[in-house]
PDB file of C-alpha atoms and ligand atoms in Angstrom:
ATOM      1  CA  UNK A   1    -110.756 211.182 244.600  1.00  0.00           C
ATOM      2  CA  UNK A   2    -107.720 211.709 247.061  1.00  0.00           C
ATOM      3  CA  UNK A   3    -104.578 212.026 245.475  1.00  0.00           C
ATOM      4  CA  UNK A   4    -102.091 209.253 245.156  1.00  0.00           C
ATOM      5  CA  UNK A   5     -98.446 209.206 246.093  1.00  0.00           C
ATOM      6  CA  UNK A   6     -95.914 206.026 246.312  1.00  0.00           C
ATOM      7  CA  UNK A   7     -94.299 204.705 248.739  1.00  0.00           C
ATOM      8  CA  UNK A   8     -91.687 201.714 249.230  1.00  0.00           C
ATOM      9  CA  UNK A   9     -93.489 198.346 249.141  1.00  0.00           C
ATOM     10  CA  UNK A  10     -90.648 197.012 251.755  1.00  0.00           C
ATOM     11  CA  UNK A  11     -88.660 199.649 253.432  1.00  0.00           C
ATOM     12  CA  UNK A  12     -84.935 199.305 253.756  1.00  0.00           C
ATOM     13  CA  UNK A  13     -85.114 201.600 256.817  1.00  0.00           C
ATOM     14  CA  UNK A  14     -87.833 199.429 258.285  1.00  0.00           C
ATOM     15  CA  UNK A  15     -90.951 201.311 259.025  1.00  0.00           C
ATOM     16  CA  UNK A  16     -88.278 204.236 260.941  1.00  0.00           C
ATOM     17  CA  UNK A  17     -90.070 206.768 258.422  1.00  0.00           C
ATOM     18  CA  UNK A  18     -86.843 207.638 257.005  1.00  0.00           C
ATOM     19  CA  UNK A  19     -88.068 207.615 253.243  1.00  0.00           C
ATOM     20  CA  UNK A  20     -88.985 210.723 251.552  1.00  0.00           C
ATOM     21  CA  UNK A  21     -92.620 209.635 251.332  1.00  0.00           C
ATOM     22  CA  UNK A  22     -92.778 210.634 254.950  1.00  0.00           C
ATOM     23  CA  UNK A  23     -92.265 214.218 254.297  1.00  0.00           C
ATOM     24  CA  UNK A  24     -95.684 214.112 252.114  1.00  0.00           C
ATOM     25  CA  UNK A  25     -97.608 212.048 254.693  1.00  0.00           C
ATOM     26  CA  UNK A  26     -97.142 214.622 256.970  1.00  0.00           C
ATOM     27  CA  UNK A  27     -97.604 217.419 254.475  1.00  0.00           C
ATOM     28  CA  UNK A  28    -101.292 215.858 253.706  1.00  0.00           C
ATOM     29  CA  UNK A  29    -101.752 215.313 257.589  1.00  0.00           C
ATOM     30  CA  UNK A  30    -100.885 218.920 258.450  1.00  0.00           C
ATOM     31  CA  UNK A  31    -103.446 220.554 255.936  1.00  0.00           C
ATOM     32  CA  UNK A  32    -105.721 217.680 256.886  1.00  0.00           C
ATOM     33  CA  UNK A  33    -106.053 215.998 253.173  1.00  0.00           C
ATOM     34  CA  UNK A  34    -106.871 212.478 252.775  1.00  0.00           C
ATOM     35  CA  UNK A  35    -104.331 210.477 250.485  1.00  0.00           C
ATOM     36  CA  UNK A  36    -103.690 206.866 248.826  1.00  0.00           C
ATOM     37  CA  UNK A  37    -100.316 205.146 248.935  1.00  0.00           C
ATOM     38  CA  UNK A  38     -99.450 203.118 245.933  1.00  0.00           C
ATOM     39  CA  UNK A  39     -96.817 200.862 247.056  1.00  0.00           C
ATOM     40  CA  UNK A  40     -93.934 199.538 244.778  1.00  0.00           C
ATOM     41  CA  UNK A  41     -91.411 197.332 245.056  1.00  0.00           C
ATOM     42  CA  UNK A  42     -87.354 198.628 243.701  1.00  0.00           C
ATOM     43  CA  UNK A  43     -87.619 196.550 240.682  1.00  0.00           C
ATOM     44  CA  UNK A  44     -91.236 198.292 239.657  1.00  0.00           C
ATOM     45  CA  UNK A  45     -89.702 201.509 240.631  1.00  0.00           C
ATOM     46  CA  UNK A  46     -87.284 200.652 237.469  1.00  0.00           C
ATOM     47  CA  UNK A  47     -90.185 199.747 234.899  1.00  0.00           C
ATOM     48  CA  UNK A  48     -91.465 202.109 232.131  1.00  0.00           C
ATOM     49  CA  UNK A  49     -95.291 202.521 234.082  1.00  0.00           C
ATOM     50  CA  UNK A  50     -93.084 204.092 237.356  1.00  0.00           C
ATOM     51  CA  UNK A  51     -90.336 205.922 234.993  1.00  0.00           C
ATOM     52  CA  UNK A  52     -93.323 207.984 233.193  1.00  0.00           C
ATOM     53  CA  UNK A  53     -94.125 209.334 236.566  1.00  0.00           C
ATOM     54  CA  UNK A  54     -90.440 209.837 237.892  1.00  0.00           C
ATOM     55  CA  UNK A  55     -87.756 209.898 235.397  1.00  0.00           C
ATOM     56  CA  UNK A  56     -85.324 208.628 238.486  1.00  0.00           C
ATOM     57  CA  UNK A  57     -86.977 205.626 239.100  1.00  0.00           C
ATOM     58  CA  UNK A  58     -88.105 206.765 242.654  1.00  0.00           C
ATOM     59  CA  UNK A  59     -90.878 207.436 245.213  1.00  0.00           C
ATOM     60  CA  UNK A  60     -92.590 209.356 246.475  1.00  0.00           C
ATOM     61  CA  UNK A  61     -94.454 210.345 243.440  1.00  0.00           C
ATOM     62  CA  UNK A  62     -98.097 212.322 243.592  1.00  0.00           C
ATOM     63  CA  UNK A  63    -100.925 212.453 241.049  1.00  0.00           C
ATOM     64  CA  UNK A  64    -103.999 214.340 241.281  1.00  0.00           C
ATOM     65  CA  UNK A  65    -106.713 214.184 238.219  1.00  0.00           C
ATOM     66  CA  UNK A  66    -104.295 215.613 235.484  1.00  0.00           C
ATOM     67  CA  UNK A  67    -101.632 216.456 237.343  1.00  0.00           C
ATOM     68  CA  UNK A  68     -98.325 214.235 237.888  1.00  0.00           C
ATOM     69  CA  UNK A  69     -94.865 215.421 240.191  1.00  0.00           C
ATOM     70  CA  UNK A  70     -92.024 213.883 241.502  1.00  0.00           C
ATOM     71  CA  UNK A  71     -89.207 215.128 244.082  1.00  0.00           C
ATOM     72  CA  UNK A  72     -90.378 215.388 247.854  1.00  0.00           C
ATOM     73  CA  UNK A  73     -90.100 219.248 247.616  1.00  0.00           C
ATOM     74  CA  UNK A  74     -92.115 219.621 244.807  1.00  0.00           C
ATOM     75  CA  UNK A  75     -94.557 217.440 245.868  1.00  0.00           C
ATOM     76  CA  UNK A  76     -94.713 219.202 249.452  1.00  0.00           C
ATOM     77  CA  UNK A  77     -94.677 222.584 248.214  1.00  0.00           C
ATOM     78  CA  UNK A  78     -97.671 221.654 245.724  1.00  0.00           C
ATOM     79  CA  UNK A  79     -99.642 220.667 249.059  1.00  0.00           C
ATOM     80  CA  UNK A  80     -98.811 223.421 251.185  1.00  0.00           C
ATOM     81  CA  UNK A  81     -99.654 226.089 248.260  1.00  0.00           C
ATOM     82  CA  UNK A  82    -102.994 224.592 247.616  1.00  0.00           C
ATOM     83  CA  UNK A  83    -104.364 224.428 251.274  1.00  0.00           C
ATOM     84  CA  UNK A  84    -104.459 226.244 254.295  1.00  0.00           C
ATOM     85  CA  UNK A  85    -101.767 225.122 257.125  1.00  0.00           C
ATOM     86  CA  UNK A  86     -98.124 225.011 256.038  1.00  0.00           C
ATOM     87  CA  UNK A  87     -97.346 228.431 255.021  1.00  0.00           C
ATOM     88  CA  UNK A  88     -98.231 231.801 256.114  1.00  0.00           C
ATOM     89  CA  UNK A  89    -100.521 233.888 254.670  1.00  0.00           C
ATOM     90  CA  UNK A  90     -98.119 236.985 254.883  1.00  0.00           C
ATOM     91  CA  UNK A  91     -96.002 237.349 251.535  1.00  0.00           C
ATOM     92  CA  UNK A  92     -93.011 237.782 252.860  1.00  0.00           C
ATOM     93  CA  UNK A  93     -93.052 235.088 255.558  1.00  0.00           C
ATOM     94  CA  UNK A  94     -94.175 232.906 252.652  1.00  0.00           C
ATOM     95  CA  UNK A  95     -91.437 233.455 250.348  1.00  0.00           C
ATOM     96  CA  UNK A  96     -89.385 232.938 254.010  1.00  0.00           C
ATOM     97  CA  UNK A  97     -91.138 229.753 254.864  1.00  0.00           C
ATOM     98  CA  UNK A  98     -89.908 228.463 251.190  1.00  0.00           C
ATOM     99  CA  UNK A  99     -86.393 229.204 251.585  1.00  0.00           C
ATOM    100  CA  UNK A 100     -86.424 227.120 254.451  1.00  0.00           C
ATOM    101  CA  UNK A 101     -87.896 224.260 252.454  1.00  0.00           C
ATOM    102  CA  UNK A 102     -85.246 224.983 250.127  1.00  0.00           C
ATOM    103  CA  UNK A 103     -82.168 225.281 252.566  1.00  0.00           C
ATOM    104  CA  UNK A 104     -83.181 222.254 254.204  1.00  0.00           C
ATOM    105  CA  UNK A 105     -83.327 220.474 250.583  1.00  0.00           C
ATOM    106  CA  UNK A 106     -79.823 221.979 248.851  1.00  0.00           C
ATOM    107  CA  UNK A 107     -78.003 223.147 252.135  1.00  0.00           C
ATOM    108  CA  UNK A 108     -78.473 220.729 255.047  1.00  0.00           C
ATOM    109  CA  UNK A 109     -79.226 217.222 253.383  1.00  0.00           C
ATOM    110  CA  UNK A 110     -76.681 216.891 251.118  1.00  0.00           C
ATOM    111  CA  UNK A 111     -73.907 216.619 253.752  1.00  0.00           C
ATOM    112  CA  UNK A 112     -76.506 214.467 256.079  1.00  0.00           C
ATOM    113  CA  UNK A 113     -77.196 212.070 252.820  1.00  0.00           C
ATOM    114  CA  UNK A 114     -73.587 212.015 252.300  1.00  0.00           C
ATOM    115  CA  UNK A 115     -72.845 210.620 255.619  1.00  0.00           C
ATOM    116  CA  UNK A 116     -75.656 208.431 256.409  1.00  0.00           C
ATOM    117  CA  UNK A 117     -74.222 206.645 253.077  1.00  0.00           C
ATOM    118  CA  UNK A 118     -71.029 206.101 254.192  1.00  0.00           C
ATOM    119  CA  UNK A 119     -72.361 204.809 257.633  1.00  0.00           C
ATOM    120  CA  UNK A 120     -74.504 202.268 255.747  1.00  0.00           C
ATOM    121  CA  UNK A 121     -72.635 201.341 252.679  1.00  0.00           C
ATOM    122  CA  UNK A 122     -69.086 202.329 253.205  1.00  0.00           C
ATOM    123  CA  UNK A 123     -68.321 200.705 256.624  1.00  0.00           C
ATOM    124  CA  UNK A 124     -65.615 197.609 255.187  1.00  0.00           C
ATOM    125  CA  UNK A 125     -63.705 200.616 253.333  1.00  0.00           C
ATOM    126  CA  UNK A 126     -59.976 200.870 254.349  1.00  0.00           C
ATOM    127  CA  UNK A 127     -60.189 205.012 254.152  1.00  0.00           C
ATOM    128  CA  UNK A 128     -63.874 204.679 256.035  1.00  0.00           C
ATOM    129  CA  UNK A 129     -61.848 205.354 259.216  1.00  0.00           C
ATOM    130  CA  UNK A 130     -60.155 208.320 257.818  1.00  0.00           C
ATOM    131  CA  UNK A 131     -63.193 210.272 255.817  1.00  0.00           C
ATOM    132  CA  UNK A 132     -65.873 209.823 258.774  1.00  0.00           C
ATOM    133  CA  UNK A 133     -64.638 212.492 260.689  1.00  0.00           C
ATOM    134  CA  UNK A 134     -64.721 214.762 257.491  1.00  0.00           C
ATOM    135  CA  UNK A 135     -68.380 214.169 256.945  1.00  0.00           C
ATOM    136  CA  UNK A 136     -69.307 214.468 260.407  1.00  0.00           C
ATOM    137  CA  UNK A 137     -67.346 217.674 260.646  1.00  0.00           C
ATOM    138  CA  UNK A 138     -69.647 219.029 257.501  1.00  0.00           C
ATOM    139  CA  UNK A 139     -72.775 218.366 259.173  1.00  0.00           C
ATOM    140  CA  UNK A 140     -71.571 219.812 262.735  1.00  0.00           C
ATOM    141  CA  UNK A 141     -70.856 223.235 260.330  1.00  0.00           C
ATOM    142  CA  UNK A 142     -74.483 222.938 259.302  1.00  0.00           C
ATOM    143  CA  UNK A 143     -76.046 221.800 263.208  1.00  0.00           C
ATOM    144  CA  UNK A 144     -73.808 224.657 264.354  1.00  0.00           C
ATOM    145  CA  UNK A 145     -75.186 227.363 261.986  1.00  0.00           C
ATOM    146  CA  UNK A 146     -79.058 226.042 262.608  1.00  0.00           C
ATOM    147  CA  UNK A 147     -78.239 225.883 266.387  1.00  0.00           C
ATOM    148  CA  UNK A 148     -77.328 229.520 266.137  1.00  0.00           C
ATOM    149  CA  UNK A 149     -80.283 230.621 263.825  1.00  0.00           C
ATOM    150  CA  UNK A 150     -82.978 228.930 265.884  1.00  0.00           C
ATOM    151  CA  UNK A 151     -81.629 230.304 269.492  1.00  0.00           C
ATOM    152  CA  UNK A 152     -84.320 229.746 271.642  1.00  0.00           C
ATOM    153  CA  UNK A 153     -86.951 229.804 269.609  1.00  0.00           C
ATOM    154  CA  UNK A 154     -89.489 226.748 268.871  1.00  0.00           C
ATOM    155  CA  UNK A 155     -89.721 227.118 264.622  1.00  0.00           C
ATOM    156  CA  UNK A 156     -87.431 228.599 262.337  1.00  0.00           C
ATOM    157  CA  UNK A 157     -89.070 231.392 261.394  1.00  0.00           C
ATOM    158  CA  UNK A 158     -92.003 232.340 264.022  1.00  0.00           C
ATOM    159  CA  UNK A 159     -94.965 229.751 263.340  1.00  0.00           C
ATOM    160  CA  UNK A 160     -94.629 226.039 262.259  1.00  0.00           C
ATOM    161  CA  UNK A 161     -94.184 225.904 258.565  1.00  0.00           C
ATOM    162  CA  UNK A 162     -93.627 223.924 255.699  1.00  0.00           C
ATOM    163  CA  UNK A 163     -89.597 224.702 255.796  1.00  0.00           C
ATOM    164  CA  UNK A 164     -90.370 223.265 259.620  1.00  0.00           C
ATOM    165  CA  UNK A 165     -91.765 220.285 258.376  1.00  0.00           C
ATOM    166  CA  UNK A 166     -89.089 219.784 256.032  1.00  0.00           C
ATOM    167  CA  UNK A 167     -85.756 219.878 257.783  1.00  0.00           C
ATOM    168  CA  UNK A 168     -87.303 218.015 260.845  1.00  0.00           C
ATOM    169  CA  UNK A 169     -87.821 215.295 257.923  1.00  0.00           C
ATOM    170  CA  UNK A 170     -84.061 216.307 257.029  1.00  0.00           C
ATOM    171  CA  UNK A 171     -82.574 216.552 260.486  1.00  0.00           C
ATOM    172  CA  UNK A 172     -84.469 213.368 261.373  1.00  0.00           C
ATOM    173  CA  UNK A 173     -81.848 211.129 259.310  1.00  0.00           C
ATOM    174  CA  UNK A 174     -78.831 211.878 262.268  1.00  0.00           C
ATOM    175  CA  UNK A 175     -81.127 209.384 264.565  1.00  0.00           C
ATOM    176  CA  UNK A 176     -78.247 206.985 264.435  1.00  0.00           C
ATOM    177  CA  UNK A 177     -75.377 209.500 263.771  1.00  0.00           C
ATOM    178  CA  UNK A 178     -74.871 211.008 267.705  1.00  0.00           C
ATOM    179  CA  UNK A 179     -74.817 214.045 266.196  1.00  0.00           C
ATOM    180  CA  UNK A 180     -77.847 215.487 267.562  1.00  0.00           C
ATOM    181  CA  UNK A 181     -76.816 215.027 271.367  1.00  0.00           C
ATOM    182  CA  UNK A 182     -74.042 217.673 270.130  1.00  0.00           C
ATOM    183  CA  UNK A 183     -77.011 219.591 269.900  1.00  0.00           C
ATOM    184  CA  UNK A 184     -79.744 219.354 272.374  1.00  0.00           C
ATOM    185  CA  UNK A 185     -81.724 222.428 271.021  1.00  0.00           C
ATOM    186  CA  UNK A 186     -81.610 220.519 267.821  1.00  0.00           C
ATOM    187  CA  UNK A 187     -82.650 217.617 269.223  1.00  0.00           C
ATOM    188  CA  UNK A 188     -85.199 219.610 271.003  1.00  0.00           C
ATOM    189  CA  UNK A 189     -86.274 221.575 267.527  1.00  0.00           C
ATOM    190  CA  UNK A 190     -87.013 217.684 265.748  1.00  0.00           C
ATOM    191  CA  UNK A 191     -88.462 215.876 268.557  1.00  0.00           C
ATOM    192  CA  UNK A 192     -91.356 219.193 268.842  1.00  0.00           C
ATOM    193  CA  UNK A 193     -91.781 218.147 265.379  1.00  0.00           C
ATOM    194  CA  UNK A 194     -92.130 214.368 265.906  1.00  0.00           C
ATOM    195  CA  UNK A 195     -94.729 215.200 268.517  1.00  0.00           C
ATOM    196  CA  UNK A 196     -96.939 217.124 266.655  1.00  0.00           C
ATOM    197  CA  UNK A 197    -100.266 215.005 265.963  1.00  0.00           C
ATOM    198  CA  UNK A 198    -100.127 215.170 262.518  1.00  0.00           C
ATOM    199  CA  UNK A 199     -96.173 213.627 262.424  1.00  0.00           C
ATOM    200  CA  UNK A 200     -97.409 210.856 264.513  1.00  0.00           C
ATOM    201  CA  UNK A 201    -100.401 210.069 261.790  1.00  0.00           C
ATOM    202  CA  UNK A 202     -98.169 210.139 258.912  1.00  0.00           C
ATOM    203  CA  UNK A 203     -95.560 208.144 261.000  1.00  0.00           C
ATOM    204  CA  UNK A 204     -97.801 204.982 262.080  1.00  0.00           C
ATOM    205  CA  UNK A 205     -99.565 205.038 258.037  1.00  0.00           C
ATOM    206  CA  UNK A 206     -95.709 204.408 257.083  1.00  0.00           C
ATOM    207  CA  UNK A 207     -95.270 201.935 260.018  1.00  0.00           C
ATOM    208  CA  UNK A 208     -98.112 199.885 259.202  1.00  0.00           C
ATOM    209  CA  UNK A 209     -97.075 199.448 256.172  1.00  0.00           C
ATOM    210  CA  UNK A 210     -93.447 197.855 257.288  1.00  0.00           C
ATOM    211  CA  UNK A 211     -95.252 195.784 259.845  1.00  0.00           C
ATOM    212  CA  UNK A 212     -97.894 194.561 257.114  1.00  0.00           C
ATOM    213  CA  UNK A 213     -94.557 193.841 254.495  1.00  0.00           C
ATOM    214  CA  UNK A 214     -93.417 191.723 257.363  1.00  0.00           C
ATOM    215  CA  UNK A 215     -95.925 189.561 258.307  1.00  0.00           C
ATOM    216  CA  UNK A 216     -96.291 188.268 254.791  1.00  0.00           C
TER     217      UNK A 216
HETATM  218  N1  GTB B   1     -84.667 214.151 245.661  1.00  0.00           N
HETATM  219  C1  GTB B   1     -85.656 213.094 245.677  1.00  0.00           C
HETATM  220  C2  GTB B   1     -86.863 213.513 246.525  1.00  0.00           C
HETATM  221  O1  GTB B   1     -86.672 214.328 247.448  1.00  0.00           O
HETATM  222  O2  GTB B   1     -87.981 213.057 246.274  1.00  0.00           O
HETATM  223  C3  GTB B   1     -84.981 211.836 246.237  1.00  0.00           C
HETATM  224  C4  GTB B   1     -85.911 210.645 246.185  1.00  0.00           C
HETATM  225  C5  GTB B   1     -85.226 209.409 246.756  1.00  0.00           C
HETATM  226  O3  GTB B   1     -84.027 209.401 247.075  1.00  0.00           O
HETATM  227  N2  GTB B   1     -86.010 208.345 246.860  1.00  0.00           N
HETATM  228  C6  GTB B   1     -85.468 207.099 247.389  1.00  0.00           C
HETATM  229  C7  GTB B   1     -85.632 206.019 246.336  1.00  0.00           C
HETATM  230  O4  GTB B   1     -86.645 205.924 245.694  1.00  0.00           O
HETATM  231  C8  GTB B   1     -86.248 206.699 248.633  1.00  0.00           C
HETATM  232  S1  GTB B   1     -86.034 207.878 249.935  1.00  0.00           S
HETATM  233  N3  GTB B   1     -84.615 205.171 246.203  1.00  0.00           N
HETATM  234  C9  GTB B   1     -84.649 204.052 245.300  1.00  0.00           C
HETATM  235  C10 GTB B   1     -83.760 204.244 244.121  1.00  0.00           C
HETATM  236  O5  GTB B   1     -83.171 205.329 243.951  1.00  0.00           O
HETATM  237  O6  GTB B   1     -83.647 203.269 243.356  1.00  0.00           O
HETATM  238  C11 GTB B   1     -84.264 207.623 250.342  1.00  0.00           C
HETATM  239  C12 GTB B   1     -84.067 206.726 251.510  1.00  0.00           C
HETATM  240  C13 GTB B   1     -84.050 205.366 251.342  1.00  0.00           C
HETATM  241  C14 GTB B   1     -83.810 204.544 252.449  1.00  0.00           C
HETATM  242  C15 GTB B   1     -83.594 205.101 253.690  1.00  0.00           C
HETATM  243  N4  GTB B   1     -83.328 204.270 254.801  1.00  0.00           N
HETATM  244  O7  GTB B   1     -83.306 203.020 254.670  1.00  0.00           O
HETATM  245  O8  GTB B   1     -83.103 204.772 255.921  1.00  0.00           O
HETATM  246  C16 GTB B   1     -83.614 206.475 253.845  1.00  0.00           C
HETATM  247  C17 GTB B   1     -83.861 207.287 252.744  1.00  0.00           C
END
């Protein structure tokens, strides 16, 4: 039996693949495992059934036979230890490969979650006008240092990778912020990740699923 993980019945971000079950879509499409998506709706996300699973009240979740995790970085990092595909064989690349998972998880999305909140939810705020330019500032710092690590090379650290995988997922949330065009070898680094085959699975599964919510 394929494992299980959840995903958002109805999307806020409207099948844009902006939720963190995308990260384990493409995790399971890069080592080539077959999955089910167990969708939920917020208010089941809440209920004691989901909250045994995730103590948050989130998704994605995974379960496989006896085994049960929650956060995205767990959940990837489970997939990419147990199959071939996502990290590299070599020890110390490995242990390289997950310090990228983890710098794109502690270092670069905080400031990136921080500001695509205040774009969405902070807009009608009298100080809005005056604290944008602070957040955006923080994740320049953060574009600026990646920009400078990745140089002109096409991963982070030599071959694709499950820290690649992750801060595309990461970097992917500035769509809307202009950000990026600061950036073009940033923009350059997510979009080679958006057009691997395996991104483009995971992406139209989560699609589907938006366009399915709204026909009904
Ligand atoms: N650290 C956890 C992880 O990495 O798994 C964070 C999980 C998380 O934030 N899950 C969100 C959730 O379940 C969905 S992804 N939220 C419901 C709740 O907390 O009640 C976050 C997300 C949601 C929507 C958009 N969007 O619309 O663009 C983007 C990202």
């Amino acid at each position: 039996m394929p494992a299980t993980i959840t995903a958002f019945e109805s999307s806020p971000d409207r099948g844009r693949g902006q939720a963190r079950d995308m990260r384990v879509r493409w995790a399971f499409e890069e080592v080539g495992l077959a999955y089910d998506v167990r969708l939920v709706s917020f208010a089941a996300m809440k209920q004691p059934a989901h909250l045994a699973l995730h103590p948050f009240g989130q998704i994605p979740t995974y379960e496989d036979g006896d085994l049960a995790l929650f956060e995205s970085g767990a959940i990837v990092l489970h997939i990419a230890e147990s199959h071939d595909g996502l990290l590299p064989k070599d020890a110390n690349a490995r242990s390289r490969a997950i310090a990228w998972m983890f710098a794109a998880l502690s270092t670069v999305e905080p400031p990136i979650v921080e500001l695509s909140m205040a774009m969405l939810f902070e807009r009608d705020k009298g100080w809005y006008a005056e604290r944008l330019p602070m957040l955006q500032d923080r994740v320049r710092v953060r574009l600026g240092e990646l920009s400078r690590h990745i140089g002109g090379a096409n991963w982070l650290d030599g071959a694709f990778s499950a820290g690649d995988l992750m801060m595309v997922t990461v970097l992917r949330r500035l769509a809307t912020s202009g950000l990026l065009d600061e950036h073009p070898d940033i923009a350059a680094y997510v979009a080679r990740g958006e057009a691997r085959p395996a991104f483009r699975r995971a992406f139209e599964a989560q699609l589907a699923v938006f366009v399915a919510s709204s026909q009904s």
